[in-house]
């Protein structure tokens, strides 16, 4: 096990701590950076990550994303290279730190892979979440922010998607179902014991990078999502973009999605943490994090070309099974409850992605 040495006998110190599972990954690392940049020294950040989808340089103890954040902020991140399903190791993390609440990012997230490896996805995402809750309960920690997804809504019955839209119907893959199942488990848990407070943040499509360009999205293999794919074409790593379907009933026939800057998401998590101090925030709350505006694939390509000054060649391919034509959020609940609004524009999303990608053509291993 790399990173901090686990202390079996007593806690390392008694500073209040936030546990961030999956904190070395894309959304997690940006949230960790945001919290360290914006919170006082009376709170520490503890990250648990098994590095299955994040990068550590040979010879380093900490993953590259966290090492860079420490360099950027001058603050220490307590890092444990462990799996959230490793009960003993998780108990030791809770013994070593005075954890007040958890932000739970750790999950497998490749939709296509989840179809071929359903057991791995349910094991990591659903069993892993149950194990985390058991360990939290054993240590008297009952506050959790969960990384959910607009995927839980399935095919939209109406737009924009607000939180009262039904969930769970027509989900087409184990990844989406694992997010839905976790939400259902969290509802049951919160109903069983009033001590629990769970805020499930339903992300729309996270894109962008830290404005410094020092941390960003670093997918392994061929990217599953549009923005990193476009960025890798622009930087010359991939030849051309495949546009899946050009005959949808949209502005130009290509699929429309609600893209949200990862820095805005990070602010949303900080907003959720702040809610834990309010009594009305016990129980289960699902909240959308999106902009409320959708852009088509070709609008994304045009915006990225404008931001990067690079051409992004594309060609039309067949529609993908399970893809919907249009999806965008009603983000008004986040504004009312978290005081959160996405502030960054599409141009910001593209410019920040390009700053990261152009300086890290091969991600953290560059
Ligand atoms: N990025 C998106 O498009 C998107 C959209 C909606 C929801 N989400 C959710 O947000 C969360 C974070 O997504 P991301 O894009 O940052 O993904 P990511 O893969 O970049 O980050 C996840 C991190 O969790 C770690 N991890 C995975 N399984 C683990 C386990 N069993 N134990 C410990 N660590 C483990 C990985 O190594 C990785 O560092 C996920 O739960 C994902 O389902 C992501």
Coordinates of C-alpha atoms and ligand atoms in Angstrom, one line a residue:
X1 CA 0.0 0.0 0.0
X2 CA 1.5 3.4 -1.0
X3 CA 1.0 6.9 0.4
X4 CA 0.5 7.5 4.1
X5 CA 1.4 4.8 6.5
X6 CA -1.7 3.5 8.2
X7 CA -1.6 4.0 11.9
X8 CA -3.4 1.2 13.7
X9 CA -3.1 2.5 17.2
X10 CA -4.2 6.1 17.1
X11 CA -5.2 8.8 14.7
X12 CA -2.4 10.8 13.0
X13 CA -3.9 14.0 14.2
X14 CA -7.4 15.3 15.1
X15 CA -7.9 18.0 12.5
X16 CA -11.3 17.7 10.9
X17 CA -11.1 15.9 7.6
X18 CA -13.1 15.3 4.4
X19 CA -12.6 11.8 2.9
X20 CA -12.6 11.9 -0.9
X21 CA -12.9 8.5 -2.6
X22 CA -11.6 8.4 -6.1
X23 CA -10.0 11.7 -5.5
X24 CA -7.1 11.1 -7.9
X25 CA -9.5 10.9 -10.9
X26 CA -10.9 13.6 -13.1
X27 CA -13.8 15.2 -11.2
X28 CA -12.3 14.2 -7.8
X29 CA -8.9 15.9 -8.4
X30 CA -10.6 19.1 -9.5
X31 CA -12.8 19.1 -6.4
X32 CA -9.8 18.3 -4.2
X33 CA -7.9 21.3 -5.8
X34 CA -10.9 23.6 -5.4
X35 CA -11.4 22.6 -1.7
X36 CA -7.7 23.1 -0.9
X37 CA -7.6 26.4 -2.8
X38 CA -10.7 27.7 -0.9
X39 CA -10.9 26.2 2.5
X40 CA -9.0 27.1 5.7
X41 CA -6.2 25.1 7.3
X42 CA -8.5 23.7 9.9
X43 CA -9.7 21.0 7.5
X44 CA -7.7 18.3 5.8
X45 CA -8.3 16.3 2.7
X46 CA -7.9 12.5 2.8
X47 CA -8.0 10.6 -0.6
X48 CA -8.6 6.9 -1.0
X49 CA -8.0 5.7 -4.6
X50 CA -7.0 2.3 -6.0
X51 CA -5.5 4.0 -9.1
X52 CA -7.4 1.8 -11.4
X53 CA -8.2 4.8 -13.6
X54 CA -5.5 7.3 -12.5
X55 CA -1.8 7.7 -13.1
X56 CA 1.2 7.5 -10.7
X57 CA 4.7 8.0 -12.0
X58 CA 7.1 5.1 -11.2
X59 CA 8.8 5.8 -7.9
X60 CA 6.2 8.3 -6.7
X61 CA 4.0 7.6 -3.7
X62 CA 1.1 9.8 -4.8
X63 CA -0.7 9.9 -8.1
X64 CA 0.4 12.7 -10.4
X65 CA -2.9 14.7 -10.1
X66 CA -2.5 14.9 -6.3
X67 CA 1.2 15.6 -6.5
X68 CA 0.5 18.5 -8.8
X69 CA -2.3 19.8 -6.6
X70 CA 0.0 19.8 -3.6
X71 CA 2.6 21.7 -5.6
X72 CA -0.1 24.2 -6.7
X73 CA -1.6 24.8 -3.3
X74 CA 1.4 24.2 -0.9
X75 CA -1.0 21.9 1.1
X76 CA -0.7 18.2 1.9
X77 CA -3.1 15.6 0.8
X78 CA -3.3 12.4 2.8
X79 CA -3.4 9.6 0.2
X80 CA -4.2 6.0 0.6
X81 CA -3.7 3.6 -2.3
X82 CA -6.6 1.3 -1.4
X83 CA -9.8 0.0 -2.7
X84 CA -13.1 1.1 -1.1
X85 CA -14.1 -2.5 -0.9
X86 CA -11.1 -3.3 1.4
X87 CA -12.9 -3.2 4.7
X88 CA -9.9 -3.4 7.0
X89 CA -8.0 -0.7 5.1
X90 CA -11.0 1.6 5.1
X91 CA -11.4 1.1 8.8
X92 CA -7.8 2.2 9.3
X93 CA -8.4 5.3 7.2
X94 CA -11.3 6.3 9.5
X95 CA -9.2 5.5 12.6
X96 CA -6.3 7.7 11.3
X97 CA -8.4 10.8 10.6
X98 CA -11.3 12.6 12.1
X99 CA -13.5 12.3 9.1
X100 CA -16.6 14.4 9.2
X101 CA -18.0 13.7 5.8
X102 CA -17.3 11.8 2.6
X103 CA -17.4 12.8 -1.1
X104 CA -17.7 9.5 -3.0
X105 CA -16.3 9.7 -6.5
X106 CA -14.8 6.2 -6.7
X107 CA -16.4 4.1 -9.4
X108 CA -15.9 2.5 -12.8
X109 CA -17.5 4.7 -15.4
X110 CA -17.0 3.3 -19.0
X111 CA -20.5 2.7 -20.3
X112 CA -19.4 0.3 -23.1
X113 CA -17.1 -1.7 -20.8
X114 CA -19.9 -2.0 -18.3
X115 CA -21.9 -4.0 -20.8
X116 CA -19.2 -6.6 -21.2
X117 CA -18.1 -6.6 -17.5
X118 CA -21.4 -6.1 -15.5
X119 CA -20.1 -8.0 -12.4
X120 CA -17.1 -5.8 -12.2
X121 CA -19.2 -2.7 -12.4
X122 CA -21.8 -3.8 -9.8
X123 CA -19.0 -5.0 -7.6
X124 CA -17.1 -1.8 -7.7
X125 CA -19.9 0.7 -7.9
X126 CA -22.7 -0.9 -5.8
X127 CA -20.9 -3.3 -3.4
X128 CA -18.1 -0.7 -3.0
X129 CA -20.7 2.0 -2.0
X130 CA -22.4 -0.4 0.5
X131 CA -19.0 -1.2 2.1
X132 CA -18.2 2.5 2.3
X133 CA -21.5 3.1 4.1
X134 CA -20.9 0.2 6.5
X135 CA -17.5 1.6 7.5
X136 CA -18.9 5.1 7.8
X137 CA -21.7 3.9 10.1
X138 CA -19.2 2.0 12.2
X139 CA -17.3 5.2 12.7
X140 CA -20.3 7.4 13.3
X141 CA -20.0 9.3 10.0
X142 CA -23.3 9.9 8.3
X143 CA -22.8 12.6 5.7
X144 CA -22.0 11.8 2.1
X145 CA -22.0 13.6 -1.3
X146 CA -22.4 11.1 -4.1
X147 CA -21.3 11.3 -7.7
X148 CA -24.5 10.5 -9.6
X149 CA -25.3 11.0 -13.2
X150 CA -28.1 12.3 -15.5
X151 CA -27.9 8.7 -16.8
X152 CA -30.3 7.7 -14.1
X153 CA -33.2 9.5 -15.9
X154 CA -32.9 7.1 -18.9
X155 CA -34.7 8.3 -22.0
X156 CA -36.2 11.8 -21.3
X157 CA -39.9 11.8 -21.0
X158 CA -39.8 15.7 -20.9
X159 CA -37.2 18.4 -21.1
X160 CA -35.5 20.0 -19.3
X161 CA -34.8 17.1 -16.9
X162 CA -35.7 18.1 -13.4
X163 CA -35.2 16.0 -10.3
X164 CA -38.9 14.9 -10.3
X165 CA -38.4 13.1 -13.6
X166 CA -38.7 9.4 -13.1
X167 CA -35.4 7.5 -12.7
X168 CA -34.4 3.9 -13.4
X169 CA -36.8 3.2 -16.4
X170 CA -35.2 2.2 -19.7
X171 CA -31.6 2.3 -18.5
X172 CA -29.6 0.6 -21.2
X173 CA -26.3 -0.4 -19.5
X174 CA -25.0 -1.7 -16.1
X175 CA -23.1 1.5 -15.5
X176 CA -26.3 3.6 -15.5
X177 CA -28.1 1.0 -13.5
X178 CA -25.3 0.9 -10.9
X179 CA -25.8 4.7 -10.4
X180 CA -29.5 4.2 -10.1
X181 CA -29.2 1.3 -7.7
X182 CA -26.8 3.3 -5.5
X183 CA -29.4 6.1 -5.3
X184 CA -32.1 3.6 -4.3
X185 CA -29.8 2.1 -1.6
X186 CA -29.1 5.6 -0.3
X187 CA -32.8 6.4 -0.1
X188 CA -33.4 3.2 1.9
X189 CA -30.5 4.0 4.2
X190 CA -31.7 7.5 4.8
X191 CA -35.2 6.2 5.5
X192 CA -33.9 3.7 8.0
X193 CA -32.0 6.1 10.2
X194 CA -32.5 9.9 10.4
X195 CA -28.8 10.4 11.1
X196 CA -27.9 10.0 7.5
X197 CA -27.6 13.0 5.1
X198 CA -26.9 12.1 1.5
X199 CA -26.7 14.6 -1.4
X200 CA -26.6 12.9 -4.7
X201 CA -25.3 15.2 -7.4
X202 CA -26.5 14.2 -10.8
X203 CA -23.8 15.5 -13.1
X204 CA -24.7 16.2 -16.7
X205 CA -21.5 16.0 -18.9
X206 CA -18.4 17.2 -17.1
X207 CA -15.8 18.7 -19.4
X208 CA -12.9 21.3 -19.1
X209 CA -9.9 21.4 -16.9
X210 CA -8.3 23.5 -14.1
X211 CA -7.6 27.0 -15.6
X212 CA -3.9 26.5 -14.8
X213 CA -3.8 23.7 -17.4
X214 CA -1.9 21.6 -14.9
X215 CA -4.6 19.0 -14.1
X216 CA -7.3 17.7 -16.5
X217 CA -9.0 14.7 -17.9
X218 CA -6.6 11.8 -18.7
X219 CA -8.7 8.9 -20.0
X220 CA -7.0 5.5 -20.5
X221 CA -7.2 4.2 -24.0
X222 CA -9.6 5.7 -26.5
X223 CA -11.8 8.3 -24.8
X224 CA -15.5 7.4 -24.2
X225 CA -16.6 10.9 -24.0
X226 CA -16.9 13.6 -26.7
X227 CA -14.7 16.4 -25.3
X228 CA -11.6 14.4 -24.6
X229 CA -12.0 12.7 -28.0
X230 CA -12.2 16.1 -29.8
X231 CA -9.2 17.3 -27.8
X232 CA -7.1 14.3 -28.8
X233 CA -8.0 14.8 -32.4
X234 CA -7.0 18.5 -32.1
X235 CA -3.7 17.6 -30.6
X236 CA -3.0 15.0 -33.3
X237 CA -3.3 11.8 -31.1
X238 CA -6.4 10.6 -32.9
X239 CA -7.1 11.0 -36.6
X240 CA -10.7 12.1 -36.7
X241 CA -13.9 12.3 -34.7
X242 CA -16.7 9.8 -35.3
X243 CA -20.0 11.5 -35.0
X244 CA -22.6 8.9 -34.0
X245 CA -25.8 9.8 -35.8
X246 CA -26.6 12.9 -37.9
X247 CA -30.3 12.3 -38.3
X248 CA -31.5 13.2 -34.8
X249 CA -34.3 15.8 -34.5
X250 CA -31.8 18.5 -33.4
X251 CA -30.4 21.8 -34.7
X252 CA -27.9 20.0 -37.1
X253 CA -29.0 16.3 -36.7
X254 CA -26.3 15.5 -34.1
X255 CA -26.9 14.6 -30.4
X256 CA -27.4 17.5 -28.0
X257 CA -26.0 17.4 -24.4
X258 CA -25.6 19.7 -21.4
X259 CA -21.9 20.2 -20.9
X260 CA -20.7 21.5 -17.5
X261 CA -17.3 22.8 -16.6
X262 CA -15.5 20.6 -14.1
X263 CA -14.6 23.7 -12.0
X264 CA -18.3 24.5 -11.7
X265 CA -18.8 20.9 -10.6
X266 CA -16.1 21.4 -8.0
X267 CA -18.0 24.4 -6.7
X268 CA -21.2 22.4 -6.6
X269 CA -19.5 19.9 -4.3
X270 CA -18.4 22.7 -2.0
X271 CA -22.0 23.9 -2.0
X272 CA -23.2 20.5 -1.0
X273 CA -20.7 20.2 1.9
X274 CA -21.9 23.6 3.2
X275 CA -25.5 22.2 3.3
X276 CA -24.6 19.6 5.8
X277 CA -24.7 22.2 8.5
X278 CA -28.4 22.9 7.7
X279 CA -31.0 20.8 9.5
X280 CA -33.3 20.5 6.4
X281 CA -30.5 18.6 4.7
X282 CA -30.9 15.4 6.6
X283 CA -32.2 12.5 4.4
X284 CA -31.6 11.9 0.7
X285 CA -31.5 14.8 -1.8
X286 CA -30.9 14.4 -5.5
X287 CA -29.7 17.6 -7.2
X288 CA -28.8 18.2 -10.9
X289 CA -25.5 19.9 -11.8
X290 CA -25.8 21.1 -15.3
X291 CA -26.0 24.4 -17.2
X292 CA -29.5 24.1 -18.6
X293 CA -28.2 24.6 -22.1
X294 CA -27.5 21.9 -24.6
X295 CA -25.0 21.9 -27.4
X296 CA -24.8 19.6 -30.4
X297 CA -21.8 17.5 -31.3
X298 CA -21.0 19.8 -34.3
X299 CA -21.4 22.9 -32.1
X300 CA -18.9 21.4 -29.7
X301 CA -16.5 20.8 -32.6
X302 CA -16.9 24.4 -33.9
X303 CA -16.3 25.8 -30.4
X304 CA -13.2 23.7 -29.9
X305 CA -11.8 24.7 -33.2
X306 CA -12.3 28.3 -32.3
X307 CA -10.6 27.9 -28.9
X308 CA -7.7 25.8 -30.1
X309 CA -7.1 27.2 -33.6
X310 CA -6.9 23.6 -34.8
X311 CA -9.1 21.8 -37.2
X312 CA -11.0 18.8 -35.9
X313 CA -11.8 16.4 -38.8
X314 CA -15.0 14.4 -38.3
X315 CA -17.1 11.9 -40.2
X316 CA -20.6 10.6 -39.6
X317 CA -21.0 7.0 -38.2
X318 CA -24.1 5.1 -37.3
X319 CA -26.1 6.0 -34.2
X320 CA -25.1 4.1 -31.0
X321 CA -27.6 2.0 -29.3
X322 CA -28.9 3.6 -26.1
X323 CA -28.0 7.2 -27.1
X324 CA -30.8 9.8 -26.8
X325 CA -31.2 12.8 -29.1
X326 CA -31.3 15.6 -26.6
X327 CA -30.7 15.9 -22.9
X328 CA -30.2 18.9 -20.7
X329 CA -30.8 19.9 -17.1
X330 CA -33.2 22.0 -15.2
X331 CA -30.6 23.2 -12.8
X332 CA -32.9 25.5 -10.7
X333 CA -32.9 23.2 -7.6
X334 CA -29.1 23.5 -7.3
X335 CA -29.6 27.3 -7.5
X336 CA -32.3 27.3 -4.8
X337 CA -30.7 24.8 -2.4
X338 CA -26.9 25.0 -2.9
X339 CA -26.8 28.6 -4.2
X340 CA -25.0 27.1 -7.1
X341 CA -25.0 28.1 -10.8
X342 CA -22.7 27.0 -13.5
X343 CA -20.7 30.2 -14.3
X344 CA -18.4 29.1 -17.0
X345 CA -19.2 29.3 -20.8
X346 CA -18.7 26.8 -23.6
X347 CA -15.7 28.9 -24.7
X348 CA -14.2 28.5 -21.2
X349 CA -14.7 24.8 -21.3
X350 CA -12.9 24.5 -24.6
X351 CA -10.1 26.9 -23.8
X352 CA -9.3 25.2 -20.5
X353 CA -9.5 21.7 -22.0
X354 CA -7.1 22.9 -24.8
X355 CA -4.7 24.5 -22.3
X356 CA -4.4 21.1 -20.5
X357 CA -4.4 18.9 -23.7
X358 CA -1.9 21.0 -25.6
X359 CA 0.6 21.0 -22.7
X360 CA -0.1 17.3 -21.9
X361 CA -0.7 15.6 -25.2
X362 CA -0.3 12.2 -23.5
X363 CA -2.0 13.2 -20.3
X364 CA -0.1 13.0 -17.0
X365 CA 2.5 10.6 -18.6
X366 CA 3.6 13.4 -20.9
Ligands
LIG1 N1 -16.9 12.0 -16.0 C1 -18.2 11.9 -16.3 O1 -18.6 12.0 -17.5 C2 -19.2 11.5 -15.2 C3 -20.5 11.8 -15.4 C4 -21.5 11.5 -14.4 C5 -21.0 10.9 -13.3 N2 -19.7 10.6 -13.1 C6 -19.3 10.0 -11.9 O2 -18.4 10.8 -11.2 C7 -17.4 10.0 -10.5 C8 -16.0 10.4 -10.9 O3 -15.9 10.3 -12.3 P1 -14.6 10.7 -13.1 O4 -14.9 11.1 -14.4 O5 -13.7 11.6 -12.2 O6 -13.9 9.2 -13.1 P2 -12.4 8.8 -12.9 O7 -12.3 7.4 -13.4 O8 -11.5 9.8 -13.5 O9 -12.2 8.8 -11.4 C9 -12.6 7.8 -10.5 C10 -11.5 7.5 -9.6 O10 -11.9 6.4 -8.7 C11 -10.9 5.4 -8.6 N3 -11.5 4.2 -8.3 C12 -12.3 3.4 -9.1 N4 -12.8 2.3 -8.5 C13 -12.2 2.4 -7.2 C14 -12.3 1.5 -6.1 N5 -13.0 0.4 -6.1 N6 -11.6 1.9 -5.0 C15 -10.9 3.0 -4.9 N7 -10.8 3.9 -6.0 C16 -11.5 3.5 -7.1 C17 -10.2 5.4 -10.0 O11 -8.8 5.0 -9.9 C18 -10.2 6.9 -10.3 O12 -9.1 7.7 -9.9 C19 -17.8 8.5 -10.9 O13 -18.5 8.0 -9.8 C20 -18.6 8.7 -12.1 O14 -19.5 7.6 -12.2 C21 -18.8 10.9 -14.0

